[in-house]
Amino acid sequence: MAVSAIIAAAGSGERFGAGYPKALIQLGDRTLLAHAITALAPVVDQIIIAAPTGFEQQITELVGDDITVVSGGSTRSDSVRNALAVVTSEFVLVHDAARALASTVLAQRVIAALRSGNSAVVPGLVEVDTVKSIDSKGRVTSTIDRSTLRRIQTPQGFSTQVLRDAHESGKDATDDAALIELLGGPVVVIDGEDRALKITTPADLNSALGFLGFNQSFRTGIGTDAHVFGAGRTLWLAGLQWPGEVGVEGHSDGDVAAHAICDALFAASGLGDLGSNFGTDRPEYADASGAALLQDTLTLVTKAGYVISNVTVQIIGNKPKIGNRRGEAIEAISKALGGAPVSVSATTTDGMGLTGEGKGIAAVASALVYKQ
Ligand code: CTP
Ligand code: MG
């Protein structure tokens, strides 16, 4: 008995306020839509996405050829109807891209309930708050017995024929089961899960990050470094050698960008600083390359239980000109940091100070890390 999955992803995400569709918002390492696909793909035979108008092409490229993309409608129900038209299986799951973290196990339980003879199955959570009805003036009209309430989630599972009949009405509802209820059809509630929360606002995204296990303990750190130019020295900067440029004095190769990043990473991880880890009392670090220091910093940061979220470094000096080699610099630093996201920028100081007077180079860096 084959199962199709419809992912309703055509909303504009007004309440989230990103300025682009919510399904394309990044959550950890992938978009909300990609999370939803990852969860459903192992347990369904066909996936159909209702995409926001104008984003069909972009989403098709994102999801690959095995997934069908249709244009969404102006309401969620319209979007589901558009997708339902191309469903080929006997059973269908309807899922919100906004419930990105609903698990494969939940989808499996919905499918199992369909296979055991139910024609409409929805996951739900018990209500923990007291719920009251109010009138238009905000006056309470009744307190509802919360033990009879369930907060309904997706994926919802249906016999495809039953869902098609329900959508014949062309009506709108905030979920699909409601259309079946209107016809008096039976709908069964099974246990939902907290991680299937609907991501509506940026605060919800933060809760979702909690389920992925990495928003609890982000920490930032900053670092700076400066070295004076030294005649006859080779210049190393941002993990690169700079032929034809004047080098700088210093213990190690004097790579101010690398050193500032190491300092920022140590600070973020609460591990002291460059001096306390690789200081002049550690002869093995004399003339160490910036890349080697970055690698050893990564080892210490990882040992302390942190993962690098990203680092950024700004190089301050009249020369060398960074722009042409920015890509190379980012690649070199990122490689030394195990592939961490890196930004490199540069600036001058209007002729003022050590770097402005052309006496040397400085760098300021920031790092963001999180507990594994
Ligand atoms: N949805 C859809 N087509 C629409 C409206 C909504 O496919 N015309 C989808 C959304 O993409 C989302 C799910 O239905 O996955 C639940 O909707 P909601 O959370 O309200 O998302 P948005 O409509 O995008 O958000 P907002 O209401 O804040 O604009
Ligand atoms: Mg909406």
PDB file of C-alpha atoms in Angstrom, residues 60-241:
ATOM      1  CA  THR A  60      12.713  22.306  -8.003  1.00  0.00           C
ATOM      2  CA  GLU A  61      16.454  22.917  -8.254  1.00  0.00           C
ATOM      3  CA  LEU A  62      16.808  22.570  -4.496  1.00  0.00           C
ATOM      4  CA  VAL A  63      14.937  19.270  -4.118  1.00  0.00           C
ATOM      5  CA  GLY A  64      15.976  17.371  -7.249  1.00  0.00           C
ATOM      6  CA  ASP A  65      14.082  15.368  -9.862  1.00  0.00           C
ATOM      7  CA  ASP A  66      12.526  12.714  -7.632  1.00  0.00           C
ATOM      8  CA  ILE A  67      10.215  15.236  -5.997  1.00  0.00           C
ATOM      9  CA  THR A  68       7.224  16.839  -7.728  1.00  0.00           C
ATOM     10  CA  VAL A  69       6.775  20.592  -7.282  1.00  0.00           C
ATOM     11  CA  VAL A  70       3.400  22.238  -7.888  1.00  0.00           C
ATOM     12  CA  SER A  71       2.350  25.861  -7.438  1.00  0.00           C
ATOM     13  CA  GLY A  72       0.613  26.605  -4.171  1.00  0.00           C
ATOM     14  CA  GLY A  73      -2.660  28.478  -3.877  1.00  0.00           C
ATOM     15  CA  SER A  74      -3.719  31.544  -1.952  1.00  0.00           C
ATOM     16  CA  THR A  75      -4.776  29.516   1.106  1.00  0.00           C
ATOM     17  CA  ARG A  76      -3.269  26.412   2.670  1.00  0.00           C
ATOM     18  CA  SER A  77      -6.289  24.357   1.598  1.00  0.00           C
ATOM     19  CA  ASP A  78      -5.866  25.554  -2.010  1.00  0.00           C
ATOM     20  CA  SER A  79      -2.199  24.569  -1.885  1.00  0.00           C
ATOM     21  CA  VAL A  80      -3.065  21.081  -0.635  1.00  0.00           C
ATOM     22  CA  ARG A  81      -5.736  20.732  -3.351  1.00  0.00           C
ATOM     23  CA  ASN A  82      -3.191  21.587  -6.063  1.00  0.00           C
ATOM     24  CA  ALA A  83      -0.848  18.905  -4.746  1.00  0.00           C
ATOM     25  CA  LEU A  84      -3.616  16.363  -4.174  1.00  0.00           C
ATOM     26  CA  ALA A  85      -4.367  16.464  -7.909  1.00  0.00           C
ATOM     27  CA  VAL A  86      -1.077  14.662  -8.668  1.00  0.00           C
ATOM     28  CA  VAL A  87      -1.087  12.142  -5.789  1.00  0.00           C
ATOM     29  CA  THR A  88      -0.821   8.577  -7.138  1.00  0.00           C
ATOM     30  CA  SER A  89      -0.947   6.509  -3.919  1.00  0.00           C
ATOM     31  CA  GLU A  90      -3.753   4.988  -1.911  1.00  0.00           C
ATOM     32  CA  PHE A  91      -2.683   6.879   1.217  1.00  0.00           C
ATOM     33  CA  VAL A  92      -1.433  10.420   1.592  1.00  0.00           C
ATOM     34  CA  LEU A  93       0.314  12.346   4.351  1.00  0.00           C
ATOM     35  CA  VAL A  94      -0.213  16.097   4.437  1.00  0.00           C
ATOM     36  CA  HIS A  95       2.560  17.937   6.249  1.00  0.00           C
ATOM     37  CA  ASP A  96       3.440  21.570   6.932  1.00  0.00           C
ATOM     38  CA  ALA A  97       6.951  22.616   5.928  1.00  0.00           C
ATOM     39  CA  ALA A  98       6.618  24.882   8.965  1.00  0.00           C
ATOM     40  CA  ARG A  99       6.622  21.759  11.194  1.00  0.00           C
ATOM     41  CA  ALA A 100      10.110  21.075   9.957  1.00  0.00           C
ATOM     42  CA  LEU A 101      11.262  18.899  12.839  1.00  0.00           C
ATOM     43  CA  ALA A 102       8.407  16.378  12.955  1.00  0.00           C
ATOM     44  CA  SER A 103      10.222  13.052  13.045  1.00  0.00           C
ATOM     45  CA  THR A 104      10.271  10.076  10.692  1.00  0.00           C
ATOM     46  CA  VAL A 105       9.001   8.012  13.622  1.00  0.00           C
ATOM     47  CA  LEU A 106       5.899  10.220  13.895  1.00  0.00           C
ATOM     48  CA  ALA A 107       5.220   9.797  10.157  1.00  0.00           C
ATOM     49  CA  GLN A 108       5.632   6.030  10.601  1.00  0.00           C
ATOM     50  CA  ARG A 109       3.097   5.983  13.439  1.00  0.00           C
ATOM     51  CA  VAL A 110       0.586   7.924  11.324  1.00  0.00           C
ATOM     52  CA  ILE A 111       1.068   5.464   8.450  1.00  0.00           C
ATOM     53  CA  ALA A 112       0.705   2.494  10.807  1.00  0.00           C
ATOM     54  CA  ALA A 113      -2.617   3.889  12.048  1.00  0.00           C
ATOM     55  CA  LEU A 114      -3.801   4.223   8.408  1.00  0.00           C
ATOM     56  CA  ARG A 115      -2.741   0.677   7.651  1.00  0.00           C
ATOM     57  CA  SER A 116      -4.674  -0.608  10.623  1.00  0.00           C
ATOM     58  CA  GLY A 117      -7.894   0.688   9.055  1.00  0.00           C
ATOM     59  CA  ASN A 118      -8.288   4.392   9.924  1.00  0.00           C
ATOM     60  CA  SER A 119      -9.038   6.765   7.054  1.00  0.00           C
ATOM     61  CA  ALA A 120      -8.002   9.997   8.801  1.00  0.00           C
ATOM     62  CA  VAL A 121      -5.244  10.161  11.432  1.00  0.00           C
ATOM     63  CA  VAL A 122      -3.847  13.293  13.072  1.00  0.00           C
ATOM     64  CA  PRO A 123      -1.134  13.697  15.718  1.00  0.00           C
ATOM     65  CA  GLY A 124      -2.033  15.811  18.742  1.00  0.00           C
ATOM     66  CA  LEU A 125      -0.607  16.944  22.063  1.00  0.00           C
ATOM     67  CA  VAL A 126      -2.514  17.311  25.317  1.00  0.00           C
ATOM     68  CA  GLU A 127      -3.303  20.895  26.359  1.00  0.00           C
ATOM     69  CA  VAL A 128      -1.418  21.946  29.474  1.00  0.00           C
ATOM     70  CA  ASP A 129      -2.816  25.482  29.776  1.00  0.00           C
ATOM     71  CA  THR A 130      -6.298  26.348  30.976  1.00  0.00           C
ATOM     72  CA  VAL A 131      -8.274  27.379  27.890  1.00  0.00           C
ATOM     73  CA  LYS A 132     -11.164  29.858  28.011  1.00  0.00           C
ATOM     74  CA  SER A 133     -13.620  31.045  25.399  1.00  0.00           C
ATOM     75  CA  ILE A 134     -14.179  34.790  25.210  1.00  0.00           C
ATOM     76  CA  ASP A 135     -16.629  37.104  23.483  1.00  0.00           C
ATOM     77  CA  SER A 136     -15.788  40.042  21.212  1.00  0.00           C
ATOM     78  CA  LYS A 137     -15.248  42.294  24.259  1.00  0.00           C
ATOM     79  CA  GLY A 138     -12.696  39.913  25.762  1.00  0.00           C
ATOM     80  CA  ARG A 139     -15.102  38.676  28.463  1.00  0.00           C
ATOM     81  CA  VAL A 140     -14.846  35.012  29.352  1.00  0.00           C
ATOM     82  CA  THR A 141     -17.863  33.016  28.269  1.00  0.00           C
ATOM     83  CA  SER A 142     -16.656  29.609  29.447  1.00  0.00           C
ATOM     84  CA  THR A 143     -13.705  27.536  30.603  1.00  0.00           C
ATOM     85  CA  ILE A 144     -13.200  24.510  28.411  1.00  0.00           C
ATOM     86  CA  ASP A 145     -12.410  21.123  29.954  1.00  0.00           C
ATOM     87  CA  ARG A 146      -8.832  20.881  28.783  1.00  0.00           C
ATOM     88  CA  SER A 147      -8.712  17.095  29.200  1.00  0.00           C
ATOM     89  CA  THR A 148     -10.862  16.889  26.058  1.00  0.00           C
ATOM     90  CA  LEU A 149      -8.542  19.162  24.026  1.00  0.00           C
ATOM     91  CA  ARG A 150      -5.659  18.228  21.734  1.00  0.00           C
ATOM     92  CA  ARG A 151      -3.271  20.584  19.937  1.00  0.00           C
ATOM     93  CA  ILE A 152      -3.198  19.175  16.420  1.00  0.00           C
ATOM     94  CA  GLN A 153      -0.051  18.795  14.348  1.00  0.00           C
ATOM     95  CA  THR A 154       1.095  17.360  11.042  1.00  0.00           C
ATOM     96  CA  PRO A 155       1.861  15.039   9.282  1.00  0.00           C
ATOM     97  CA  GLN A 156      -1.800  14.095   9.030  1.00  0.00           C
ATOM     98  CA  GLY A 157      -2.584  10.842   7.232  1.00  0.00           C
ATOM     99  CA  PHE A 158      -5.550  10.044   5.028  1.00  0.00           C
ATOM    100  CA  SER A 159      -7.029   7.564   2.647  1.00  0.00           C
ATOM    101  CA  THR A 160      -6.442   9.539  -0.563  1.00  0.00           C
ATOM    102  CA  GLN A 161     -10.045   9.032  -1.686  1.00  0.00           C
ATOM    103  CA  VAL A 162     -11.436  10.305   1.615  1.00  0.00           C
ATOM    104  CA  LEU A 163      -9.253  13.420   1.455  1.00  0.00           C
ATOM    105  CA  ARG A 164     -10.198  14.053  -2.200  1.00  0.00           C
ATOM    106  CA  ASP A 165     -13.885  13.852  -1.289  1.00  0.00           C
ATOM    107  CA  ALA A 166     -13.354  16.274   1.596  1.00  0.00           C
ATOM    108  CA  HIS A 167     -11.505  18.773  -0.627  1.00  0.00           C
ATOM    109  CA  GLU A 168     -14.295  18.612  -3.256  1.00  0.00           C
ATOM    110  CA  SER A 169     -16.069  21.244  -1.150  1.00  0.00           C
ATOM    111  CA  GLY A 170     -13.351  23.767  -2.071  1.00  0.00           C
ATOM    112  CA  LYS A 171     -13.556  25.080   1.511  1.00  0.00           C
ATOM    113  CA  ASP A 172     -10.724  26.495   3.564  1.00  0.00           C
ATOM    114  CA  ALA A 173      -9.587  25.228   6.945  1.00  0.00           C
ATOM    115  CA  THR A 174      -6.331  25.465   8.872  1.00  0.00           C
ATOM    116  CA  ASP A 175      -5.835  21.709   8.628  1.00  0.00           C
ATOM    117  CA  ASP A 176      -7.108  18.929   6.368  1.00  0.00           C
ATOM    118  CA  ALA A 177      -8.864  16.870   9.010  1.00  0.00           C
ATOM    119  CA  ALA A 178     -11.282  19.777   9.567  1.00  0.00           C
ATOM    120  CA  LEU A 179     -12.671  19.323   6.028  1.00  0.00           C
ATOM    121  CA  ILE A 180     -13.373  15.659   6.779  1.00  0.00           C
ATOM    122  CA  GLU A 181     -14.999  16.610  10.091  1.00  0.00           C
ATOM    123  CA  LEU A 182     -17.321  18.948   8.151  1.00  0.00           C
ATOM    124  CA  LEU A 183     -18.591  15.908   6.252  1.00  0.00           C
ATOM    125  CA  GLY A 184     -19.005  13.991   9.495  1.00  0.00           C
ATOM    126  CA  GLY A 185     -16.140  11.617   8.711  1.00  0.00           C
ATOM    127  CA  PRO A 186     -14.185   9.959  11.527  1.00  0.00           C
ATOM    128  CA  VAL A 187     -10.801  11.451  12.453  1.00  0.00           C
ATOM    129  CA  VAL A 188      -8.531   9.687  14.935  1.00  0.00           C
ATOM    130  CA  VAL A 189      -5.943  11.465  17.091  1.00  0.00           C
ATOM    131  CA  ILE A 190      -2.672   9.723  17.938  1.00  0.00           C
ATOM    132  CA  ASP A 191       0.126  11.046  20.156  1.00  0.00           C
ATOM    133  CA  GLY A 192       2.010  13.935  18.591  1.00  0.00           C
ATOM    134  CA  GLU A 193       5.455  15.143  19.578  1.00  0.00           C
ATOM    135  CA  ASP A 194       6.896  18.381  20.938  1.00  0.00           C
ATOM    136  CA  ARG A 195       9.471  18.627  18.186  1.00  0.00           C
ATOM    137  CA  ALA A 196       6.706  18.843  15.565  1.00  0.00           C
ATOM    138  CA  LEU A 197       6.047  22.424  16.740  1.00  0.00           C
ATOM    139  CA  LYS A 198       4.915  24.862  14.049  1.00  0.00           C
ATOM    140  CA  ILE A 199       7.561  27.456  13.353  1.00  0.00           C
ATOM    141  CA  THR A 200       5.640  30.713  13.080  1.00  0.00           C
ATOM    142  CA  THR A 201       7.922  33.391  14.565  1.00  0.00           C
ATOM    143  CA  PRO A 202      11.699  33.786  15.061  1.00  0.00           C
ATOM    144  CA  ALA A 203      11.189  32.717  18.705  1.00  0.00           C
ATOM    145  CA  ASP A 204       9.853  29.370  17.439  1.00  0.00           C
ATOM    146  CA  LEU A 205      12.975  28.969  15.334  1.00  0.00           C
ATOM    147  CA  ASN A 206      14.969  29.313  18.517  1.00  0.00           C
ATOM    148  CA  SER A 207      12.899  26.592  20.197  1.00  0.00           C
ATOM    149  CA  ALA A 208      13.430  24.391  17.142  1.00  0.00           C
ATOM    150  CA  LEU A 209      17.185  24.931  17.397  1.00  0.00           C
ATOM    151  CA  GLY A 210      16.873  23.599  20.939  1.00  0.00           C
ATOM    152  CA  PHE A 211      15.503  20.328  19.550  1.00  0.00           C
ATOM    153  CA  LEU A 212      18.544  20.139  17.276  1.00  0.00           C
ATOM    154  CA  GLY A 213      20.623  20.509  20.407  1.00  0.00           C
ATOM    155  CA  PHE A 214      22.649  23.553  19.659  1.00  0.00           C
ATOM    156  CA  ASN A 215      21.137  26.779  20.818  1.00  0.00           C
ATOM    157  CA  GLN A 216      21.552  26.419  24.532  1.00  0.00           C
ATOM    158  CA  SER A 217      25.066  27.677  24.953  1.00  0.00           C
ATOM    159  CA  PHE A 218      26.314  29.922  22.192  1.00  0.00           C
ATOM    160  CA  ARG A 219      29.311  31.954  23.299  1.00  0.00           C
ATOM    161  CA  THR A 220      31.158  34.744  21.533  1.00  0.00           C
ATOM    162  CA  GLY A 221      34.748  35.848  21.816  1.00  0.00           C
ATOM    163  CA  ILE A 222      36.891  38.610  20.364  1.00  0.00           C
ATOM    164  CA  GLY A 223      40.590  38.784  19.621  1.00  0.00           C
ATOM    165  CA  THR A 224      43.035  41.347  18.248  1.00  0.00           C
ATOM    166  CA  ASP A 225      46.663  41.242  17.186  1.00  0.00           C
ATOM    167  CA  ALA A 226      49.191  43.652  15.670  1.00  0.00           C
ATOM    168  CA  HIS A 227      52.760  43.307  14.434  1.00  0.00           C
ATOM    169  CA  VAL A 228      55.282  45.837  13.086  1.00  0.00           C
ATOM    170  CA  PHE A 229      56.789  45.366   9.641  1.00  0.00           C
ATOM    171  CA  GLY A 230      60.286  43.822   9.695  1.00  0.00           C
ATOM    172  CA  ALA A 231      62.641  44.128   6.740  1.00  0.00           C
ATOM    173  CA  GLY A 232      63.706  40.805   5.265  1.00  0.00           C
ATOM    174  CA  ARG A 233      60.787  38.848   6.718  1.00  0.00           C
ATOM    175  CA  THR A 234      58.309  36.916   4.563  1.00  0.00           C
ATOM    176  CA  LEU A 235      54.738  38.112   4.984  1.00  0.00           C
ATOM    177  CA  TRP A 236      52.217  35.528   6.178  1.00  0.00           C
ATOM    178  CA  LEU A 237      48.692  36.786   6.580  1.00  0.00           C
ATOM    179  CA  ALA A 238      45.322  35.024   6.812  1.00  0.00           C
ATOM    180  CA  GLY A 239      46.986  31.648   6.290  1.00  0.00           C
ATOM    181  CA  LEU A 240      48.602  32.776   3.018  1.00  0.00           C
ATOM    182  CA  GLN A 241      52.120  33.727   1.955  1.00  0.00           C
TER     183      GLN A 241
END
